């Protein structure tokens, strides 16, 4: 008896996340390429600034607007700064910034959804009307206004995007959690005397998050676009900080003479947004059994 | 504790339901789902509640645990002397699992796919403040007792690694680990194949005897009832219409509906005859017939049946029946 008990205690605890991860490693084809690209982009965001071959801030007017080649692989911008170096370094703010925004509004969204689910009909009604109001206003316009009001900076833009982003997550998650609440094991746990709060955190939220994982990837792609747009419009990252949207903004005046200075960060944004968008789609296919079954039926799975 | 007190507690029923009514509000108005049901179960007793779909079996079970906020209860439900009707939700939470356990129909759905068996079986103890090692020891012990082989290793497995019958054992372990006095099994075998059904029912029987546990088995499978229960309550349209020892009920069912139910069971030990069904369908809870709700389908209906709800009267042979064929004065002779 004692022996068996110690055996249990000593054994490693297997986390449920390991199974989906293992499944992802076995992925082939387009999904695999997308997955590898997404991982590379995240790595780039982490180490990008250290890969830059040239100083990213030092301007050199005598080397301004040099075309690609000529010692600078992707040319230089209007101040003579190496475009390749700046795009590599900019990955940090663009990608990690977007991820932070997504994590931020996801947490708020999940908490709002959880409260709406267990808080009774009045709480639910109030929270969902606030959510609806958030959904009704175009998020791009609202974050533009908010960020401008807070004083243009990358931080303001990120705060504005968290504030405008959570209603989408809250709406989606509330529906999913409602569904999860009706699953027999949730009721079963209630019958065994589990309190509502523990019910939420132990049983309902973990069993609703698979939907969110899918949404995260797509959200990151979308957020990179919006963050870039905000910076481009001047309410996001300010010069001299290196952010892709801000780079396009400062290079656009010289686009007729040095198109590469605007084109390169533009391509970086496009590639990143498309990669995370596709990642979201392939995760959707792999983690959401309903869609997966549909894909298998129509012969779309590989 | 004196001898008197001891005998007093042992005769106290584990569950005493008196005149329980359950109403629910719908867009079409208030509907009465359960209409004055009285029932008691002694500790160690096995009671089967049978009836067609919609007869109120599950409503009663769910009301005892107060699972639906939309149900308006009146009457009285006493578990081990505690009145549950009107009890604050906080205290109800503490009572669920420790006084009353429940197992459901679908053993796959009853387990959280993201938590290990161990986490789930220990949960009823963990939420009551028992420390992990102690709770795990208790879980391994009860899983072993319920016939889960290598319980200590299997604690770390996930529900999908278990077969249907094994899952039902795990669900049973979860219901029993906090040592309730009463277990409600709401069609626990419907989702299982016949052989496994038998195992689960045998297991329930065993557990009930060993732990002196009162069990309410809700089912529409009379074949299971015969081998399991000591007493049977037959429900129809939100009312209890007969309550009798299992042998008597099967041998000479008093209520015409009970008779119809038993005649509708195909039997292997009798010469093949045409199977007799009950004509008509059970009424919708919102549109129940006046008087005895069974009268439109009843072969013995009298004028009285259409106007007056029959009261529950004791039968001469023992047991209770609610039917005008058995008026109180005649059966009391």
XYZ file of C-alpha atoms in Angstrom:
635
model
C 0.000 0.000 0.000
C 2.673 2.460 1.086
C 4.843 1.286 -1.779
C 2.207 1.932 -4.400
C 1.465 5.327 -2.972
C 5.107 6.433 -3.204
C 5.289 5.067 -6.736
C 2.454 7.370 -7.704
C 3.956 10.369 -6.010
C 7.397 9.848 -7.570
C 6.207 9.373 -11.135
C 6.414 12.376 -13.476
C 3.135 14.160 -14.018
C 2.142 14.052 -17.661
C 0.573 17.275 -18.829
C -2.244 17.067 -21.363
C -0.497 19.664 -23.549
C 2.125 17.101 -24.457
C -0.201 15.217 -26.728
C -1.115 18.061 -29.075
C 2.555 19.086 -29.159
C 3.591 15.610 -30.196
C 0.951 15.666 -32.883
C 2.320 18.961 -34.196
C 5.831 17.556 -34.549
C 4.494 14.837 -36.839
C 2.886 17.341 -39.167
C 3.851 17.191 -42.851
C 3.390 19.337 -45.949
C 2.313 22.971 -46.078
C 1.356 22.983 -42.419
C 4.868 21.929 -41.548
C 6.413 24.765 -43.579
C 4.058 27.246 -41.933
C 4.893 25.863 -38.511
C 8.642 26.087 -39.083
C 8.312 29.619 -40.436
C 6.302 30.701 -37.406
C 8.914 29.252 -35.073
C 11.704 30.995 -37.045
C 9.862 34.308 -36.845
C 9.469 33.997 -33.088
C 13.164 33.127 -32.762
C 14.017 36.093 -34.974
C 11.981 38.312 -32.675
C 14.021 37.066 -29.737
C 17.514 37.316 -31.248
C 16.931 39.696 -34.208
C 18.815 42.742 -32.835
C 21.936 40.606 -32.276
C 21.909 39.392 -35.897
C 22.009 42.912 -37.371
C 25.248 43.258 -39.391
C 25.310 47.074 -39.067
C 24.458 49.626 -36.408
C 20.719 50.143 -36.588
C 20.624 53.711 -35.333
C 23.790 55.394 -36.650
C 22.918 57.495 -39.657
C 25.398 58.217 -42.404
C 24.190 60.822 -44.893
C 26.958 60.061 -47.392
C 25.611 56.476 -47.665
C 21.924 57.483 -47.821
C 19.462 55.632 -50.062
C 21.980 53.150 -51.452
C 20.303 50.455 -53.568
C 20.494 46.778 -52.537
C 23.907 45.239 -52.987
C 26.857 47.581 -52.586
C 27.895 46.420 -49.118
C 24.331 46.708 -47.819
C 22.448 43.566 -48.817
C 19.039 45.280 -48.839
C 20.301 48.826 -49.341
C 20.115 51.779 -46.967
C 17.339 54.184 -46.076
C 17.173 57.968 -46.437
C 19.505 58.407 -43.466
C 22.021 55.850 -44.624
C 20.973 53.156 -42.123
C 21.225 49.512 -43.183
C 17.699 48.270 -44.078
C 18.462 44.571 -43.422
C 19.755 45.345 -39.947
C 16.723 47.440 -39.126
C 14.247 44.845 -40.402
C 15.963 42.135 -38.330
C 15.993 44.335 -35.250
C 12.422 45.510 -35.877
C 11.136 41.955 -35.602
C 11.398 42.262 -31.860
C 8.982 45.134 -31.402
C 6.619 44.041 -34.163
C 6.277 40.356 -33.333
C 6.790 40.348 -29.571
C 4.718 43.518 -29.278
C 1.847 41.875 -31.136
C 2.128 38.739 -29.047
C 2.017 40.779 -25.867
C -1.111 42.539 -27.131
C -2.772 39.213 -27.947
C -1.855 37.724 -24.570
C -3.153 40.865 -22.884
C -6.550 40.953 -24.512
C -6.907 37.171 -24.316
C -6.508 37.246 -20.539
C -9.094 40.008 -20.215
C -11.403 38.249 -22.672
C -11.187 34.911 -20.843
C -11.836 36.527 -17.468
C -14.818 38.465 -18.778
C -16.205 35.319 -20.409
C -15.668 33.313 -17.212
C -17.428 35.942 -15.113
C -20.309 36.125 -17.562
C -20.634 32.349 -17.496
C -20.807 31.818 -13.743
C -21.894 35.244 -12.525
C -25.628 34.808 -13.040
C -27.909 36.413 -15.553
C -27.470 40.048 -14.457
C -23.671 39.967 -14.567
C -23.836 38.123 -17.869
C -26.215 40.658 -19.353
C -24.144 43.672 -18.264
C -20.822 42.196 -19.428
C -22.205 41.110 -22.761
C -23.731 44.551 -23.466
C -20.341 46.133 -22.755
C -18.790 43.555 -25.057
C -21.329 44.323 -27.766
C -20.547 48.019 -27.467
C -16.853 47.177 -27.921
C -17.670 45.105 -30.995
C -19.862 47.796 -32.502
C -17.100 50.387 -32.761
C -14.524 49.633 -35.486
C -11.513 48.541 -33.448
C -8.988 50.172 -35.782
C -10.615 53.608 -35.452
C -11.041 53.254 -31.695
C -7.445 52.180 -31.106
C -6.258 55.026 -33.329
C -8.205 57.521 -31.224
C -7.206 55.926 -27.922
C -3.555 55.727 -28.798
C -3.535 59.360 -29.944
C -5.270 60.397 -26.726
C -2.766 58.505 -24.577
C 0.147 60.254 -26.346
C 1.616 58.535 -29.413
C 4.044 55.801 -28.423
C 4.357 52.068 -28.916
C 3.076 51.529 -25.400
C -0.045 53.620 -26.028
C -0.726 51.724 -29.240
C -0.393 48.404 -27.411
C -2.669 49.496 -24.565
C -5.212 50.783 -27.081
C -5.160 47.471 -28.920
C -5.637 45.458 -25.735
C -8.585 47.679 -24.830
C -10.197 47.261 -28.241
C -9.251 43.608 -28.781
C -10.738 41.769 -25.805
C -14.449 41.878 -26.783
C -13.871 39.464 -29.664
C -12.242 36.917 -27.379
C -14.842 37.443 -24.650
C -17.717 36.888 -27.071
C -16.247 33.733 -28.529
C -15.157 32.274 -25.206
C -18.467 32.940 -23.496
C -20.238 30.846 -26.125
C -17.674 28.078 -25.794
C -17.754 28.145 -21.991
C -21.544 27.989 -21.970
C -21.203 24.868 -24.058
C -18.523 23.428 -21.796
C -20.674 24.129 -18.729
C -23.294 21.719 -20.021
C -20.829 18.836 -20.418
C -21.635 16.000 -18.020
C -18.313 16.082 -16.227
C -18.763 19.720 -15.263
C -22.104 18.903 -13.732
C -20.527 15.788 -12.289
C -17.891 17.869 -10.520
C -20.637 20.112 -9.160
C -22.427 17.073 -7.805
C -19.262 16.069 -5.986
C -19.261 19.390 -4.168
C -16.787 21.403 -6.248
C -17.337 25.154 -5.822
C -18.223 27.332 -8.804
C -14.860 29.078 -8.875
C -12.868 25.872 -8.845
C -15.266 24.439 -11.412
C -14.418 27.352 -13.681
C -10.644 27.235 -13.356
C -10.185 23.486 -13.209
C -12.831 22.170 -15.567
C -14.441 24.826 -17.731
C -11.554 27.122 -18.758
C -9.037 24.343 -19.588
C -11.658 22.590 -21.685
C -12.515 25.767 -23.566
C -8.995 26.948 -24.377
C -8.426 24.745 -27.412
C -10.540 27.236 -29.317
C -8.403 30.076 -28.047
C -5.124 28.463 -29.120
C -6.449 28.487 -32.639
C -7.595 32.078 -32.351
C -4.225 33.195 -30.898
C -2.250 32.450 -34.038
C -4.685 34.274 -36.278
C -4.827 37.160 -33.801
C -1.059 37.584 -33.828
C -1.057 37.905 -37.610
C -3.850 40.439 -37.514
C -2.323 42.405 -34.647
C 1.002 42.747 -36.474
C -0.889 44.397 -39.316
C -2.798 46.773 -37.052
C 0.236 47.614 -34.923
C 2.170 48.336 -38.117
C -0.703 50.462 -39.349
C -0.871 52.452 -36.127
C 2.865 53.081 -36.250
C 2.613 54.016 -39.923
C -0.100 56.538 -39.063
C 2.159 58.002 -36.410
C 0.340 57.012 -33.227
C 2.430 53.902 -32.570
C 6.172 53.411 -32.315
C 8.027 56.699 -32.714
C 11.378 57.223 -34.408
C 14.087 56.315 -33.733
C 12.630 53.078 -32.293
C 12.803 50.295 -34.852
C 9.375 48.991 -35.733
C 8.275 47.829 -39.194
C 5.273 50.119 -39.487
C 7.307 53.123 -38.351
C 10.040 52.226 -40.846
C 7.551 52.322 -43.708
C 6.201 55.614 -42.434
C 9.591 57.316 -42.481
C 10.638 55.710 -45.784
C 7.436 56.485 -47.691
C 8.492 60.051 -48.511
C 11.441 58.683 -50.482
C 9.654 55.767 -52.084
C 10.339 57.039 -55.614
C 14.106 57.166 -55.064
C 14.622 54.413 -52.467
C 11.649 52.032 -52.731
C 13.570 49.264 -50.960
C 13.557 51.097 -47.639
C 9.757 50.916 -47.533
C 9.356 47.667 -49.466
C 11.491 45.490 -47.148
C 9.668 46.172 -43.854
C 6.398 45.941 -45.833
C 7.354 42.468 -47.016
C 8.355 41.534 -43.459
C 4.910 42.529 -42.188
C 3.182 40.679 -45.025
C 5.154 37.482 -44.548
C 4.667 37.514 -40.791
C 0.944 38.254 -40.954
C 0.371 35.577 -43.609
C 2.439 33.019 -41.690
C 0.538 33.470 -38.450
C -2.762 33.581 -40.308
C -1.989 30.263 -41.997
C -0.759 28.851 -38.700
C -4.117 29.699 -37.171
C -5.887 27.953 -39.991
C -3.826 24.776 -39.805
C -4.127 24.672 -36.010
C -7.845 25.011 -36.465
C -7.831 21.994 -38.744
C -5.696 19.921 -36.431
C -6.985 20.824 -32.986
C -10.659 21.307 -33.670
C -12.105 17.826 -34.180
C -15.310 19.098 -35.776
C -13.453 20.865 -38.585
C -10.974 18.029 -38.790
C -13.694 15.502 -39.376
C -15.138 17.715 -42.052
C -11.744 18.069 -43.732
C -11.237 14.311 -43.661
C -14.616 13.750 -45.262
C -13.975 16.142 -48.076
C -10.524 14.609 -48.585
C -8.789 17.842 -47.640
C -6.494 16.412 -44.980
C -2.958 15.428 -45.776
C -24.410 7.242 23.031
C -27.290 5.362 24.632
C -28.986 2.371 23.100
C -32.069 4.471 22.493
C -30.210 7.073 20.495
C -28.454 4.370 18.536
C -31.686 2.726 17.493
C -33.152 6.126 16.696
C -30.368 6.956 14.255
C -30.421 3.550 12.604
C -34.137 3.723 11.846
C -33.874 7.272 10.568
C -34.235 7.075 6.785
C -31.197 8.092 4.734
C -33.551 10.057 2.496
C -37.035 11.268 3.293
C -38.898 13.049 0.517
C -42.343 14.325 1.502
C -44.888 15.836 -0.841
C -42.217 17.166 -3.191
C -43.457 19.392 -5.994
C -41.187 20.755 -8.697
C -42.300 23.568 -10.980
C -40.474 25.151 -13.838
C -41.234 28.398 -15.643
C -41.526 28.190 -19.408
C -42.610 30.779 -21.965
C -45.953 28.964 -21.953
C -46.338 29.411 -18.210
C -45.469 27.454 -15.116
C -45.332 23.688 -15.588
C -45.462 21.170 -12.786
C -42.868 18.477 -13.371
C -43.234 16.630 -10.091
C -46.532 16.558 -8.264
C -46.478 15.626 -4.597
C -44.007 12.760 -4.513
C -43.227 11.148 -1.180
C -40.499 8.605 -0.823
C -38.139 7.288 1.778
C -35.036 5.158 1.619
C -33.387 3.524 4.607
C -29.619 3.273 4.766
C -28.455 0.123 3.038
C -31.691 -0.114 1.091
C -31.760 -0.371 -2.699
C -34.684 1.381 -4.309
C -35.388 1.380 -8.018
C -37.376 4.206 -9.563
C -38.932 3.204 -12.873
C -41.157 4.879 -15.401
C -41.253 6.050 -18.989
C -39.252 8.993 -20.266
C -40.769 12.188 -18.946
C -42.322 10.545 -15.899
C -40.214 12.680 -13.577
C -37.580 10.148 -12.466
C -34.598 12.290 -13.349
C -36.328 15.481 -12.214
C -36.641 13.929 -8.791
C -32.992 12.861 -8.721
C -31.787 16.271 -9.831
C -34.054 18.000 -7.344
C -32.641 15.998 -4.447
C -29.208 17.446 -5.316
C -30.739 20.801 -6.267
C -28.867 20.812 -9.564
C -31.165 23.067 -11.548
C -31.555 26.673 -10.513
C -34.669 26.933 -12.660
C -36.589 24.367 -10.568
C -38.955 25.736 -7.937
C -39.168 23.188 -5.156
C -41.808 22.870 -2.500
C -42.382 20.146 0.032
C -39.527 18.598 1.913
C -36.344 16.689 1.132
C -34.480 15.452 4.165
C -31.096 13.811 3.843
C -29.840 12.357 7.093
C -32.122 14.770 8.970
C -31.044 17.911 7.073
C -33.764 19.762 5.182
C -32.556 20.553 1.643
C -35.469 22.610 0.360
C -34.443 26.193 1.009
C -30.910 25.344 2.110
C -28.414 28.050 1.019
C -26.335 27.112 -2.046
C -23.115 27.376 0.006
C -24.236 24.659 2.387
C -25.676 22.648 -0.467
C -22.231 22.665 -2.104
C -20.726 21.108 1.007
C -23.444 18.525 1.182
C -23.131 17.322 -2.393
C -20.689 14.460 -2.582
C -20.289 14.036 1.166
C -23.917 13.115 1.947
C -25.310 12.359 -1.490
C -23.325 11.004 -4.425
C -24.562 10.644 -7.950
C -23.523 8.778 -11.076
C -24.762 9.514 -14.549
C -25.694 7.803 -17.707
C -22.677 8.539 -19.857
C -19.408 7.447 -18.264
C -17.275 9.019 -20.991
C -18.820 12.439 -20.616
C -18.649 12.211 -16.843
C -14.856 12.535 -16.837
C -12.809 15.614 -17.658
C -10.651 14.637 -20.663
C -7.816 16.953 -19.563
C -7.393 15.659 -16.007
C -5.908 12.342 -14.900
C -8.060 9.731 -13.249
C -6.180 10.390 -10.022
C -6.898 14.110 -10.064
C -10.577 13.453 -10.603
C -11.059 10.707 -8.058
C -9.234 12.711 -5.386
C -11.094 15.941 -6.156
C -14.068 15.404 -3.801
C -11.578 14.966 -0.955
C -9.252 17.755 -2.100
C -12.059 20.326 -2.164
C -12.781 19.346 1.411
C -9.227 20.142 2.464
C -7.705 16.653 2.498
C -3.999 16.756 1.594
C -2.844 15.223 -1.673
C -0.941 12.127 -0.411
C -3.784 11.157 1.862
C -6.404 11.720 -0.841
C -4.337 9.674 -3.298
C -4.081 6.783 -0.881
C -7.844 6.841 -0.428
C -8.364 7.010 -4.198
C -6.104 4.021 -4.859
C -7.884 2.070 -2.152
C -11.356 2.767 -3.495
C -10.376 2.166 -7.134
C -8.933 -1.172 -6.066
C -12.076 -1.973 -4.143
C -14.180 -1.241 -7.210
C -12.118 -3.610 -9.325
C -9.747 -1.284 -11.193
C -6.614 -3.387 -11.630
C -3.233 -1.761 -10.890
C -5.032 1.231 -9.440
C -1.815 2.974 -8.365
C -0.435 3.067 -11.911
C -3.751 3.906 -13.498
C -4.112 7.021 -11.359
C -1.914 8.799 -13.890
C -3.899 7.678 -16.931
C -6.371 9.877 -18.759
C -10.042 8.988 -19.250
C -9.641 8.099 -22.941
C -7.304 5.271 -21.941
C -10.158 3.550 -20.071
C -12.930 1.342 -21.424
C -16.587 2.192 -20.837
C -17.021 -0.197 -17.926
C -13.771 0.978 -16.313
C -14.846 4.599 -16.673
C -18.100 3.831 -14.895
C -16.033 2.335 -12.065
C -13.979 5.510 -11.902
C -17.152 7.614 -11.845
C -18.457 5.414 -9.050
C -15.191 5.863 -7.154
C -15.578 9.639 -7.467
C -19.109 9.429 -6.128
C -18.136 7.213 -3.206
C -14.759 8.548 -2.090
C -16.269 11.157 0.230
C -18.384 8.399 1.772
C -21.938 9.586 1.151
C -24.913 7.903 2.833
C -26.961 7.947 -0.330
C -26.044 7.230 -3.929
C -28.292 8.187 -6.804
C -27.572 6.299 -10.012
C -29.400 7.908 -12.927
C -29.556 5.254 -15.638
C -25.921 4.277 -14.996
C -25.912 1.426 -17.495
C -27.760 2.817 -20.495
C -24.590 3.656 -22.419
C -22.903 0.311 -21.698
C -23.116 -3.061 -23.391
C -25.096 -5.819 -21.712
C -22.201 -7.701 -20.139
C -20.705 -4.555 -18.683
C -24.160 -3.459 -17.516
C -24.346 -6.571 -15.416
C -20.908 -5.957 -13.908
C -21.761 -2.393 -12.962
C -25.074 -3.418 -11.394
C -23.378 -6.226 -9.446
C -20.786 -3.741 -8.288
C -23.465 -1.308 -7.113
C -25.154 -4.129 -5.233
C -21.898 -5.123 -3.582
C -21.011 -1.576 -2.599
C -24.456 -0.999 -1.158
C -24.207 -4.084 1.048
C -20.635 -3.505 2.170
C -20.997 0.165 2.992
C -24.578 0.108 4.210
C -25.226 2.623 1.463
C -28.707 3.626 0.377
C -28.946 3.453 -3.424
C -31.603 4.924 -5.676
C -31.377 3.373 -9.120
C -33.232 5.298 -11.775
C -33.902 3.245 -14.849
C -36.450 2.176 -17.393
C -34.914 -1.260 -17.683
C -37.073 -3.573 -15.598
C -34.689 -6.463 -16.207
C -32.040 -4.687 -14.138
C -34.526 -3.790 -11.409
C -35.479 -7.378 -10.690
C -31.969 -8.461 -9.843
C -30.912 -5.330 -8.022
C -33.546 -3.569 -5.988
C -35.401 -4.516 -2.838
C -38.149 -2.009 -3.458
C -39.511 -0.344 -6.579
C -41.245 2.989 -6.995
C -43.177 3.366 -10.242
C -43.590 6.897 -11.547
C -46.071 8.201 -14.071
C -46.571 11.789 -15.230
C -44.804 13.368 -12.269
C -46.477 11.245 -9.613
C -45.513 8.100 -7.809
C -48.234 5.559 -8.533
C -46.943 2.452 -6.840
C -44.298 1.641 -4.269
C -43.787 -1.983 -3.394
C -41.312 -4.742 -2.664
C -39.736 -5.927 -5.903
C -41.003 -9.521 -5.721
C -44.593 -8.473 -5.098
C -44.567 -5.843 -7.773
C -43.399 -8.265 -10.410
C -45.697 -11.090 -9.273
C -48.891 -9.106 -8.892
C -48.589 -5.489 -9.987
C -51.546 -3.638 -8.501
C -51.654 -0.418 -10.527
C -52.857 -0.927 -14.114
C -49.871 1.080 -15.367
C -47.397 -1.046 -13.427
C -49.112 -4.133 -14.804
C -48.798 -2.733 -18.324
C -45.112 -1.979 -17.806
C -44.340 -5.463 -16.576
C -46.348 -7.158 -19.302
C -44.449 -5.124 -21.871
C -41.139 -6.757 -20.894
C -40.204 -9.605 -23.248
C -39.393 -12.764 -21.322
C -37.269 -15.728 -22.269
C -38.639 -18.099 -19.653
C -42.190 -18.094 -20.943
C -43.742 -19.468 -24.085
C -43.612 -16.931 -26.863
C -46.702 -14.807 -26.833
C -47.569 -11.606 -28.546
C -45.814 -8.789 -26.722
C -48.340 -6.487 -25.064
C -47.632 -2.791 -25.121
C -49.438 0.064 -23.392
C -51.598 1.922 -25.905
C -51.073 5.678 -26.227
C -48.145 7.838 -25.149
C -47.279 9.444 -21.806
C -48.681 12.972 -21.497
C -46.610 16.114 -21.887
C -45.903 17.728 -18.491
C -47.668 20.889 -19.634
C -50.849 19.077 -20.632
C -51.502 16.362 -18.100
C -54.978 14.837 -17.976
C -57.246 15.692 -15.061
C -57.689 13.317 -12.172
C -55.492 10.257 -12.485
C -53.051 11.194 -15.276
C -53.133 7.621 -16.535
C -56.895 7.459 -17.134
C -56.871 8.068 -20.931
C -54.689 4.975 -21.372
C -56.149 2.863 -18.590
C -58.241 -0.226 -19.413
C -60.026 -0.010 -16.027
C -60.921 3.661 -16.011
C -63.994 4.787 -14.099
C -65.794 8.122 -14.005
C -64.061 8.958 -10.776
C -60.638 8.638 -12.432
C -61.243 11.621 -14.697
C -61.958 14.054 -11.887
C -60.234 12.937 -8.737
C -56.504 12.419 -8.223
C -56.128 9.054 -6.474
C -54.425 9.170 -3.095
C -51.698 6.784 -2.120
C -53.203 3.948 -0.092
C -51.584 0.925 1.510
C -52.365 -2.392 -0.111
C -53.491 -5.391 1.898
C -50.381 -7.240 0.753
C -48.101 -4.341 1.730
C -46.794 -1.558 -0.437
C -48.558 1.580 -1.618
C -50.639 2.261 -4.672
C -52.368 5.371 -6.000
C -55.373 4.075 -7.924
C -59.165 4.244 -7.505
C -59.346 0.480 -8.008
C -57.881 0.170 -4.552
C -59.795 2.512 -2.250
C -58.429 2.903 1.251
C -61.277 1.150 3.125
C -61.270 -2.023 1.033
C -57.554 -2.624 1.056
C -57.325 -1.952 4.790
C -59.451 -4.999 5.583
